[in-house]
């Protein structure tokens, strides 16, 4: 089963085509790395897949629903986290969870249960009343991820979740992603760290609005005859084909 | 020659947060010095103190031979500063931004363009575009132009490549190396370990403390353990087997491989190979020289409260 399927997905801004005829699919339970240079169209594509922007033409099915016809219902089935914003810094961990639980329409009993489970999963007992801005960055990230999972979405979109994070915390975070994917959640991740691209099941690479490569990291390296994903990225971004 | 920057036991607190704790190092004139550490390490605070925008609570600061807290007027004319957040005028075009900064520093526009010609060449095709509409990499190149048009002696860059893609990052560092070769002193902060290798000298910083100052070539010699690169098709099984390996000092994922440090000095790969074989995991094990990221994690783990 596929968590995401896009069919000729296109977005134009005036004469500029930001996303150009994108057709690909992401399998359920997959960690899908979405790569591309700045301005390649990643953000615009993500905005369409998360129901925040309407396509100019084409369509996509996310969690079994068309983003064109059912954008609201798509939003209920997905989670989103980014390094820059996804929590309220002045609210406590618990208040953030209650807020987002409310946004997703969880009833009190369900929410209490999920918050209790969150507390154990992320070892947060004793920190639930701490304001988010007082948490160390690594913990803040776990909280952001746990919050994105609160309504048990099918797919979580992670937009540069580890930017600026120290190397040990980055690795722990990826360990957590691998565990979550093993439970069946689909993870759609963008990153500028090419070692992290190696941890993805498959990689889609955008250049100038088009998807120019889609494969496992191992096969991309093999096909292109290079040793690292960094080399794959540079070669593709500079106009080579996979 | 006097160092361009000299910091002696500099500390700075914001309320209960100790942003900088007893920081000392020197940046020699004409060098590219990297301040390497994650968000929240104190990089921005340190750069702002050097730039005369903050004052230290304790310790001594010398920038281009003077104390920036006293001689800030003269120092500001001689430094170029590129803050972490994009701080140009998003509603002005590329060219208008450059004209504005040229005027502020009393430089004719033609002279300004001439001084940053190499970088401006990348921007010229977009010179009428609003700065806010540029891609991340282009914004950083424009900000670099604006920080260089008054020909500073010292360039301070706070995380210039955060959120910038791998290709633009390489180009940006090529430009920095070019200015360094022409004699400019550069202090640059970054969370990217791969960028540390492009500096003449680096300081690892974490939680307001300097973990180590060294050249990128000799920094790895500080790694105290035998290190092995392990590759296996079944990564989950490999991780499980390594978790219980009795001689393990540390094991960290590095892309498609895992770096395993042996706790015993002088240990070879044999016992690790045997352990994995007994666990039924086909794996390749090879001794490797530690890299900068290995060292950073090793030093970082030593500092972390248990």
Coordinates of C-alpha atoms in Angstrom, one line a residue:
Chain A
X1 CA 0.0 0.0 0.0
X2 CA 1.2 3.5 -0.7
X3 CA 1.0 6.3 1.8
X4 CA 1.5 9.0 -0.8
X5 CA 0.9 8.9 -4.6
X6 CA 1.3 11.9 -6.8
X7 CA 0.0 12.2 -10.3
X8 CA 1.5 14.9 -12.5
X9 CA 1.5 17.2 -9.5
X10 CA 2.3 20.7 -10.7
X11 CA 2.4 24.2 -9.1
X12 CA 3.0 27.4 -11.1
X13 CA 3.5 30.9 -9.8
X14 CA 2.8 33.1 -12.8
X15 CA 5.3 32.1 -15.4
X16 CA 7.5 30.1 -12.9
X17 CA 6.9 26.4 -12.5
X18 CA 7.9 25.6 -8.9
X19 CA 6.8 21.9 -9.1
X20 CA 6.8 20.4 -12.5
X21 CA 4.8 17.2 -13.3
X22 CA 5.7 15.2 -10.2
X23 CA 4.7 11.6 -10.3
X24 CA 5.9 9.2 -7.6
X25 CA 4.8 7.2 -4.6
X26 CA 5.9 6.6 -1.0
X27 CA 5.2 3.3 0.6
X28 CA 3.5 2.9 3.9
X29 CA 6.0 2.6 6.7
X30 CA 8.8 3.9 4.6
X31 CA 11.4 6.6 5.6
X32 CA 11.4 8.7 2.5
X33 CA 14.2 11.3 2.1
X34 CA 13.1 14.3 0.0
X35 CA 16.3 16.1 -1.1
X36 CA 17.0 19.1 -3.3
X37 CA 19.0 22.3 -3.5
X38 CA 17.4 25.5 -2.1
X39 CA 14.7 26.6 -4.5
X40 CA 14.4 23.2 -6.2
X41 CA 10.7 23.0 -5.2
X42 CA 10.8 20.8 -2.1
X43 CA 8.9 23.3 0.1
X44 CA 6.2 23.9 -2.5
X45 CA 5.7 20.2 -3.0
X46 CA 5.5 19.6 0.8
X47 CA 2.9 22.4 1.1
X48 CA 0.8 20.7 -1.5
X49 CA 1.1 17.3 0.1
X50 CA 0.2 18.7 3.5
X51 CA -2.9 20.5 2.1
X52 CA -1.5 24.0 2.6
X53 CA -1.4 24.9 -1.1
X54 CA -3.5 23.7 -3.9
X55 CA -1.9 22.3 -7.1
X56 CA -2.2 24.2 -10.3
X57 CA -2.7 20.9 -12.1
X58 CA -2.4 17.2 -11.3
X59 CA -3.3 15.6 -8.0
X60 CA -1.9 13.6 -5.1
X61 CA -3.4 11.0 -2.8
X62 CA -2.1 11.3 0.8
X63 CA -3.3 8.7 3.3
X64 CA -5.8 7.5 0.7
X65 CA -7.4 10.9 0.2
X66 CA -7.1 13.4 -2.7
X67 CA -5.4 16.6 -1.6
X68 CA -7.5 18.4 -4.2
X69 CA -10.9 17.3 -3.0
X70 CA -10.2 16.4 0.7
X71 CA -7.5 18.8 1.9
X72 CA -9.1 19.1 5.4
X73 CA -9.4 15.3 5.9
X74 CA -5.8 14.9 4.7
X75 CA -4.6 17.3 7.4
X76 CA -6.2 15.1 10.1
X77 CA -4.2 12.1 8.9
X78 CA -0.8 13.7 8.8
X79 CA 1.6 15.2 11.4
X80 CA 4.2 17.9 10.8
X81 CA 7.3 18.9 12.5
X82 CA 10.1 21.4 11.6
X83 CA 13.2 22.6 13.3
X84 CA 12.0 26.1 13.1
X85 CA 8.5 26.0 14.4
X86 CA 6.1 23.4 15.6
X87 CA 5.7 24.0 19.4
X88 CA 4.8 27.0 21.5
X89 CA 7.9 28.0 23.4
X90 CA 6.0 29.8 26.2
X91 CA 3.7 26.9 26.9
X92 CA 4.7 23.9 28.9
X93 CA 5.1 20.5 27.4
X94 CA 1.7 19.5 28.7
X95 CA 0.0 22.6 27.5
X96 CA 1.4 22.1 24.0
X97 CA 0.1 18.5 24.0
X98 CA -3.3 19.7 25.2
X99 CA -3.4 22.4 22.6
X100 CA -2.5 20.2 19.7
X101 CA -4.8 17.4 21.0
X102 CA -7.6 20.0 21.0
X103 CA -6.7 21.1 17.5
X104 CA -7.0 17.5 16.3
X105 CA -10.3 17.1 18.1
X106 CA -9.2 14.3 20.5
X107 CA -11.7 13.8 23.4
X108 CA -10.5 14.3 27.0
X109 CA -10.2 10.6 27.8
X110 CA -8.2 9.8 24.6
X111 CA -6.0 12.9 25.1
X112 CA -5.2 12.0 28.7
X113 CA -4.3 8.5 27.6
X114 CA -2.1 9.7 24.8
X115 CA -0.4 12.3 27.0
X116 CA 0.4 9.5 29.6
X117 CA 1.8 7.4 26.8
X118 CA 3.9 10.3 25.5
X119 CA 5.3 10.8 29.0
X120 CA 6.6 7.2 29.2
X121 CA 7.7 6.9 25.5
X122 CA 9.9 10.0 25.6
X123 CA 10.9 9.7 29.3
X124 CA 9.3 13.1 30.1
X125 CA 8.0 12.5 33.7
X126 CA 9.1 15.4 35.8
X127 CA 9.4 17.6 32.7
X128 CA 5.7 17.8 31.6
X129 CA 5.3 21.2 33.3
X130 CA 8.5 22.7 32.0
X131 CA 8.1 25.5 29.5
X132 CA 9.3 24.3 26.0
X133 CA 11.8 27.2 25.7
X134 CA 13.6 25.9 28.8
X135 CA 14.2 22.4 27.4
X136 CA 17.5 21.4 25.9
X137 CA 17.3 21.3 22.1
X138 CA 17.5 17.5 22.0
X139 CA 14.5 17.1 24.3
X140 CA 12.6 19.8 22.5
X141 CA 13.0 17.8 19.3
X142 CA 11.6 14.6 20.9
X143 CA 8.7 16.7 22.2
X144 CA 8.1 18.1 18.8
X145 CA 8.1 14.7 17.2
X146 CA 5.9 13.2 20.0
X147 CA 3.5 16.1 19.5
X148 CA 3.3 15.5 15.8
X149 CA 2.4 11.9 16.5
X150 CA -0.2 12.7 19.2
X151 CA -3.3 12.1 16.9
X152 CA -1.7 8.9 15.5
X153 CA -1.2 10.1 12.0
X154 CA -0.4 7.8 9.1
X155 CA 2.3 10.0 7.8
X156 CA 4.6 12.5 9.5
X157 CA 6.3 15.3 7.4
X158 CA 9.6 16.3 8.9
X159 CA 11.1 19.5 7.4
X160 CA 14.8 19.7 8.3
X161 CA 14.1 18.3 11.7
X162 CA 17.8 18.2 12.8
X163 CA 19.2 21.5 11.5
X164 CA 21.8 22.8 14.0
X165 CA 21.5 19.9 16.3
X166 CA 24.6 18.3 17.8
X167 CA 25.8 15.0 16.3
X168 CA 24.9 12.7 19.2
X169 CA 21.4 14.1 19.5
X170 CA 21.0 13.9 15.7
X171 CA 21.8 10.2 15.8
X172 CA 19.5 9.5 18.7
X173 CA 16.7 11.3 16.9
X174 CA 17.2 9.2 13.8
X175 CA 17.1 6.0 16.0
X176 CA 13.7 7.2 17.1
X177 CA 12.6 7.7 13.5
X178 CA 13.6 4.2 12.5
X179 CA 11.7 2.8 15.5
X180 CA 8.6 4.8 14.6
X181 CA 8.8 3.7 10.9
X182 CA 9.0 0.1 12.1
X183 CA 5.7 0.6 13.8
X184 CA 4.2 1.4 10.4
X185 CA 4.2 5.2 10.4
X186 CA 5.4 6.7 7.1
X187 CA 8.0 9.4 7.5
X188 CA 8.6 12.0 4.8
X189 CA 11.9 13.8 5.7
X190 CA 13.9 16.7 4.2
X191 CA 17.4 17.3 5.4
X192 CA 20.6 19.0 4.4
X193 CA 22.8 16.4 6.2
X194 CA 23.8 13.9 3.6
X195 CA 24.7 11.2 6.1
X196 CA 21.1 11.3 7.2
X197 CA 20.1 10.6 3.6
X198 CA 21.8 7.3 4.1
X199 CA 19.3 6.3 6.8
X200 CA 16.3 6.7 4.5
X201 CA 14.8 3.7 2.8
X202 CA 14.5 5.6 -0.4
X203 CA 15.5 9.1 -1.7
X204 CA 13.7 11.4 -4.1
X205 CA 15.8 14.2 -5.4
X206 CA 14.4 17.4 -6.8
X207 CA 16.2 19.7 -9.3
X208 CA 14.4 22.7 -10.8
X209 CA 11.0 21.5 -9.8
X210 CA 11.4 18.0 -11.3
X211 CA 12.1 14.7 -9.6
X212 CA 15.4 13.6 -11.2
X213 CA 16.1 10.5 -9.1
X214 CA 14.2 8.1 -7.0
X215 CA 15.9 5.0 -5.5
X216 CA 17.5 3.5 -2.4
X217 CA 20.7 5.3 -1.3
X218 CA 22.8 2.2 -2.1
X219 CA 21.5 2.0 -5.7
X220 CA 21.8 5.7 -6.3
X221 CA 25.5 5.6 -5.3
X222 CA 26.0 2.5 -7.4
X223 CA 24.3 3.9 -10.5
X224 CA 26.2 7.1 -10.3
X225 CA 29.5 5.4 -9.4
X226 CA 30.2 7.5 -6.3
X227 CA 31.0 6.7 -2.7
X228 CA 28.7 8.9 -0.7
X229 CA 25.2 10.5 -0.8
X230 CA 27.0 13.9 -0.7
X231 CA 28.5 13.1 -4.0
X232 CA 25.2 11.9 -5.4
X233 CA 23.6 15.2 -4.3
X234 CA 26.2 17.4 -5.7
X235 CA 26.3 15.5 -9.0
X236 CA 22.5 15.6 -9.4
X237 CA 22.1 19.2 -8.3
X238 CA 24.7 20.3 -10.8
X239 CA 22.8 18.7 -13.6
X240 CA 23.9 15.0 -13.9
X241 CA 21.2 12.4 -14.3
X242 CA 20.9 9.2 -12.2
Chain B
X1 CA 52.0 39.9 14.3
X2 CA 49.3 40.3 17.0
X3 CA 46.4 38.0 16.8
X4 CA 43.3 39.5 15.3
X5 CA 41.2 38.2 18.1
X6 CA 42.3 37.4 21.7
X7 CA 39.9 36.0 24.2
X8 CA 40.9 35.4 27.8
X9 CA 38.6 33.6 30.2
X10 CA 35.5 35.2 28.7
X11 CA 32.2 34.5 30.5
X12 CA 28.7 35.7 29.8
X13 CA 25.4 34.8 31.4
X14 CA 21.8 35.7 30.5
X15 CA 19.9 35.3 33.8
X16 CA 20.6 31.7 35.0
X17 CA 21.9 30.6 31.6
X18 CA 25.7 30.6 31.3
X19 CA 26.0 31.3 27.6
X20 CA 29.9 31.4 27.7
X21 CA 32.0 29.9 30.5
X22 CA 35.7 30.7 30.7
X23 CA 36.3 30.9 27.0
X24 CA 39.9 31.5 25.8
X25 CA 41.4 31.3 22.4
X26 CA 43.2 33.4 19.8
X27 CA 42.6 33.9 16.1
X28 CA 45.7 34.7 14.2
X29 CA 45.7 37.4 11.5
X30 CA 44.9 36.0 8.0
X31 CA 43.5 32.8 9.2
X32 CA 40.1 31.1 8.7
X33 CA 38.9 30.1 12.1
X34 CA 35.9 27.9 12.7
X35 CA 33.7 27.9 15.7
X36 CA 32.1 24.5 15.5
X37 CA 29.1 23.5 17.7
X38 CA 25.4 22.9 17.8
X39 CA 22.6 25.4 18.4
X40 CA 22.7 26.8 21.9
X41 CA 26.4 26.3 22.3
X42 CA 27.2 30.0 22.7
X43 CA 28.5 30.7 19.2
X44 CA 26.2 33.7 18.5
X45 CA 27.0 35.2 21.9
X46 CA 30.7 34.9 21.3
X47 CA 30.5 36.4 17.8
X48 CA 28.4 39.3 19.1
X49 CA 30.9 40.0 21.9
X50 CA 33.7 40.1 19.3
X51 CA 31.5 42.4 17.1
X52 CA 31.1 44.8 20.0
X53 CA 27.4 44.2 20.1
X54 CA 27.5 42.6 23.6
X55 CA 29.9 43.0 26.4
X56 CA 31.4 40.1 28.4
X57 CA 30.6 39.7 32.1
X58 CA 34.2 38.7 32.8
X59 CA 37.5 38.1 31.0
X60 CA 39.4 40.0 28.5
X61 CA 38.5 40.7 24.8
X62 CA 40.9 42.1 22.2
X63 CA 39.8 42.6 18.6
X64 CA 42.3 44.1 16.2
X65 CA 44.3 45.2 19.1
X66 CA 41.6 46.9 21.1
X67 CA 38.8 46.2 23.6
X68 CA 35.5 46.2 21.6
X69 CA 33.6 47.4 24.7
X70 CA 35.7 50.6 24.6
X71 CA 36.9 51.1 21.1
X72 CA 33.6 49.9 19.4
X73 CA 33.5 52.9 17.1
X74 CA 36.8 52.3 15.4
X75 CA 36.4 48.5 15.5
X76 CA 33.0 48.5 13.8
X77 CA 34.6 50.3 10.8
X78 CA 37.1 47.5 10.5
X79 CA 34.9 44.4 10.8
X80 CA 32.3 42.9 8.5
X81 CA 29.5 41.1 10.4
X82 CA 27.0 38.7 8.9
X83 CA 24.4 37.8 11.6
X84 CA 22.7 34.4 11.7
X85 CA 19.4 35.7 10.7
X86 CA 19.0 37.2 7.2
X87 CA 19.3 40.9 8.0
X88 CA 19.1 42.7 4.7
X89 CA 16.1 44.5 3.4
X90 CA 13.8 41.9 1.9
X91 CA 11.7 44.5 0.0
X92 CA 14.7 46.1 -1.6
X93 CA 16.3 44.5 -4.7
X94 CA 19.7 42.9 -4.7
X95 CA 21.3 46.0 -6.2
X96 CA 19.4 48.4 -3.9
X97 CA 20.6 46.5 -0.8
X98 CA 24.2 46.7 -2.0
X99 CA 23.8 50.4 -2.8
X100 CA 22.4 51.0 0.7
X101 CA 25.3 49.3 2.4
X102 CA 27.8 51.1 0.2
X103 CA 26.3 54.4 1.1
X104 CA 26.3 53.6 4.8
X105 CA 30.0 52.9 4.6
X106 CA 30.7 55.9 2.3
X107 CA 31.8 53.8 -0.6
X108 CA 30.9 54.6 -4.2
X109 CA 28.7 51.9 -5.7
X110 CA 31.1 51.1 -8.5
X111 CA 34.0 50.7 -6.0
X112 CA 31.8 48.4 -3.8
X113 CA 30.9 46.2 -6.8
X114 CA 34.6 46.0 -7.8
X115 CA 35.5 44.8 -4.3
X116 CA 33.1 41.9 -4.2
X117 CA 33.2 41.2 -8.0
X118 CA 33.6 37.4 -7.7
X119 CA 30.6 37.0 -5.5
X120 CA 28.5 39.6 -7.2
X121 CA 29.0 37.8 -10.5
X122 CA 26.7 35.1 -9.1
X123 CA 24.1 37.7 -8.1
X124 CA 24.1 40.0 -11.1
X125 CA 21.6 38.0 -13.1
X126 CA 19.1 38.6 -10.2
X127 CA 20.1 42.2 -9.4
X128 CA 16.5 43.5 -9.8
X129 CA 15.0 40.7 -7.8
X130 CA 13.8 41.5 -4.3
X131 CA 16.2 40.2 -1.7
X132 CA 13.3 38.4 0.1
X133 CA 12.6 36.4 -3.0
X134 CA 16.1 35.0 -3.4
X135 CA 16.9 31.3 -2.6
X136 CA 18.7 30.6 0.7
X137 CA 22.1 30.2 -1.0
X138 CA 21.7 33.5 -2.9
X139 CA 20.6 35.4 0.2
X140 CA 23.8 34.3 1.9
X141 CA 25.9 35.4 -1.0
X142 CA 24.2 38.8 -1.0
X143 CA 24.7 39.2 2.7
X144 CA 28.4 38.3 2.3
X145 CA 28.7 41.0 -0.4
X146 CA 27.2 43.6 2.0
X147 CA 29.5 42.6 4.8
X148 CA 32.6 43.0 2.6
X149 CA 32.0 46.2 0.6
X150 CA 34.0 48.4 3.1
X151 CA 37.0 46.0 2.9
X152 CA 37.1 45.0 6.5
X153 CA 40.2 43.5 8.2
X154 CA 38.1 41.0 10.1
X155 CA 35.0 39.1 8.8
X156 CA 32.6 37.6 11.4
X157 CA 30.0 35.1 10.1
X158 CA 27.4 33.6 12.3
X159 CA 26.2 30.3 10.8
X160 CA 26.2 31.5 7.2
X161 CA 25.3 28.1 5.8
X162 CA 22.5 26.9 8.1
X163 CA 19.6 25.8 6.0
X164 CA 21.7 26.1 2.8
X165 CA 22.0 23.1 0.5
X166 CA 25.2 21.1 0.0
X167 CA 26.1 22.6 -3.3
X168 CA 25.7 26.2 -2.2
X169 CA 27.5 25.4 1.0
X170 CA 30.6 24.3 -1.0
X171 CA 30.5 27.4 -3.2
X172 CA 30.2 29.6 -0.1
X173 CA 33.2 28.0 1.5
X174 CA 35.2 28.4 -1.8
X175 CA 34.5 32.1 -1.6
X176 CA 35.6 32.3 2.1
X177 CA 38.8 30.5 1.2
X178 CA 39.5 33.0 -1.6
X179 CA 39.2 36.0 0.7
X180 CA 41.4 34.3 3.3
X181 CA 44.0 33.7 0.7
X182 CA 44.0 37.5 0.0
X183 CA 44.7 38.1 3.7
X184 CA 41.3 38.6 5.3
X185 CA 40.9 37.2 8.8
X186 CA 37.7 35.2 9.2
X187 CA 35.8 33.9 12.2
X188 CA 32.9 31.7 11.1
X189 CA 30.5 29.6 13.2
X190 CA 28.8 26.4 12.0
X191 CA 27.0 23.4 13.2
X192 CA 28.3 21.4 10.2
X193 CA 31.2 19.1 11.0
X194 CA 32.2 18.8 7.3
X195 CA 32.8 22.5 7.1
X196 CA 35.3 22.3 10.0
X197 CA 37.7 20.6 7.7
X198 CA 37.9 23.7 5.5
X199 CA 39.2 25.9 8.3
X200 CA 42.8 26.6 9.2
X201 CA 42.0 26.2 12.9
X202 CA 38.9 25.2 14.8
X203 CA 37.4 25.5 18.2
X204 CA 34.8 22.9 19.3
X205 CA 32.2 24.6 21.5
X206 CA 29.4 23.1 23.5
X207 CA 27.2 24.5 26.3
X208 CA 29.3 27.7 26.5
X209 CA 32.6 25.8 26.9
X210 CA 35.4 25.3 24.5
X211 CA 36.0 21.6 24.3
X212 CA 39.2 21.9 22.2
X213 CA 41.1 24.2 19.9
X214 CA 43.3 22.7 17.2
X215 CA 43.9 22.4 13.5
X216 CA 41.5 20.2 11.6
X217 CA 44.4 18.0 10.7
X218 CA 45.7 17.4 14.3
X219 CA 42.3 17.5 16.1
X220 CA 41.5 13.8 15.3
X221 CA 44.7 12.7 17.1
X222 CA 42.8 13.5 20.3
X223 CA 40.6 10.5 19.7
X224 CA 41.9 8.1 22.4
X225 CA 40.5 4.8 21.2
X226 CA 41.1 2.3 18.3
X227 CA 38.3 3.0 15.8
X228 CA 36.6 0.6 13.3
X229 CA 34.2 1.1 10.5
X230 CA 31.6 -1.7 10.4
X231 CA 29.3 -2.3 7.4
X232 CA 26.5 -4.8 7.3
X233 CA 23.4 -5.2 5.1
X234 CA 21.2 -5.8 8.2
X235 CA 21.7 -2.6 10.1
X236 CA 19.1 -3.4 12.8
X237 CA 20.8 -6.7 13.7
X238 CA 24.2 -5.0 13.6
X239 CA 23.0 -2.3 16.1
X240 CA 21.6 -4.9 18.4
X241 CA 24.8 -6.9 18.4
X242 CA 26.9 -3.8 19.0
X243 CA 24.7 -2.7 21.9
X244 CA 26.0 -5.7 23.9
X245 CA 29.6 -5.9 22.6
X246 CA 31.7 -6.0 25.8
X247 CA 34.7 -4.0 24.6
X248 CA 32.5 -1.3 23.1
X249 CA 33.5 2.3 24.1
X250 CA 31.0 3.9 21.6
X251 CA 29.1 3.0 18.5
X252 CA 27.7 5.7 16.2
X253 CA 26.0 5.5 12.8
X254 CA 27.9 7.3 10.0
X255 CA 25.8 7.2 6.9
X256 CA 25.8 3.6 5.6
X257 CA 28.3 2.4 8.2
X258 CA 28.8 2.4 12.0
X259 CA 32.0 3.6 13.8
X260 CA 32.8 1.4 16.7
X261 CA 35.4 2.5 19.2
X262 CA 37.1 -0.2 21.3
X263 CA 37.6 0.5 25.0
X264 CA 41.0 -1.3 25.0
X265 CA 44.1 0.6 23.9
X266 CA 45.8 -0.9 20.9
X267 CA 42.9 -3.4 20.2
X268 CA 42.7 -4.9 16.7
X269 CA 39.5 -5.8 14.8
X270 CA 39.7 -9.5 15.7
X271 CA 37.4 -9.6 18.8
X272 CA 34.8 -7.4 17.1
X273 CA 34.8 -9.7 14.0
X274 CA 34.4 -12.7 16.2
X275 CA 31.6 -11.2 18.2
X276 CA 29.7 -10.3 15.0
X277 CA 30.4 -13.7 13.6
X278 CA 29.1 -15.4 16.7
X279 CA 25.9 -13.3 16.4
X280 CA 25.5 -14.5 12.9
X281 CA 25.9 -11.1 11.3
X282 CA 28.0 -10.9 8.1
X283 CA 29.9 -7.6 8.4
X284 CA 33.0 -5.9 7.1
X285 CA 35.2 -4.4 9.8
X286 CA 38.1 -2.2 9.0
X287 CA 40.3 0.0 11.2
X288 CA 39.9 3.7 10.3
X289 CA 41.4 7.0 11.3
X290 CA 39.0 9.1 13.4
X291 CA 37.4 12.1 11.7
X292 CA 36.4 15.5 13.2
X293 CA 32.8 14.3 14.0
X294 CA 34.2 11.3 15.9
X295 CA 36.3 13.6 18.0
X296 CA 33.5 16.1 18.6
X297 CA 31.2 13.3 19.9
X298 CA 34.0 11.9 22.1
X299 CA 34.8 15.2 23.7
X300 CA 31.1 16.1 23.9
X301 CA 30.2 12.9 25.7
X302 CA 33.0 13.6 28.3
X303 CA 31.3 16.9 29.1
X304 CA 27.8 15.8 29.3
X305 CA 26.3 15.5 32.7
X306 CA 25.3 11.8 33.4

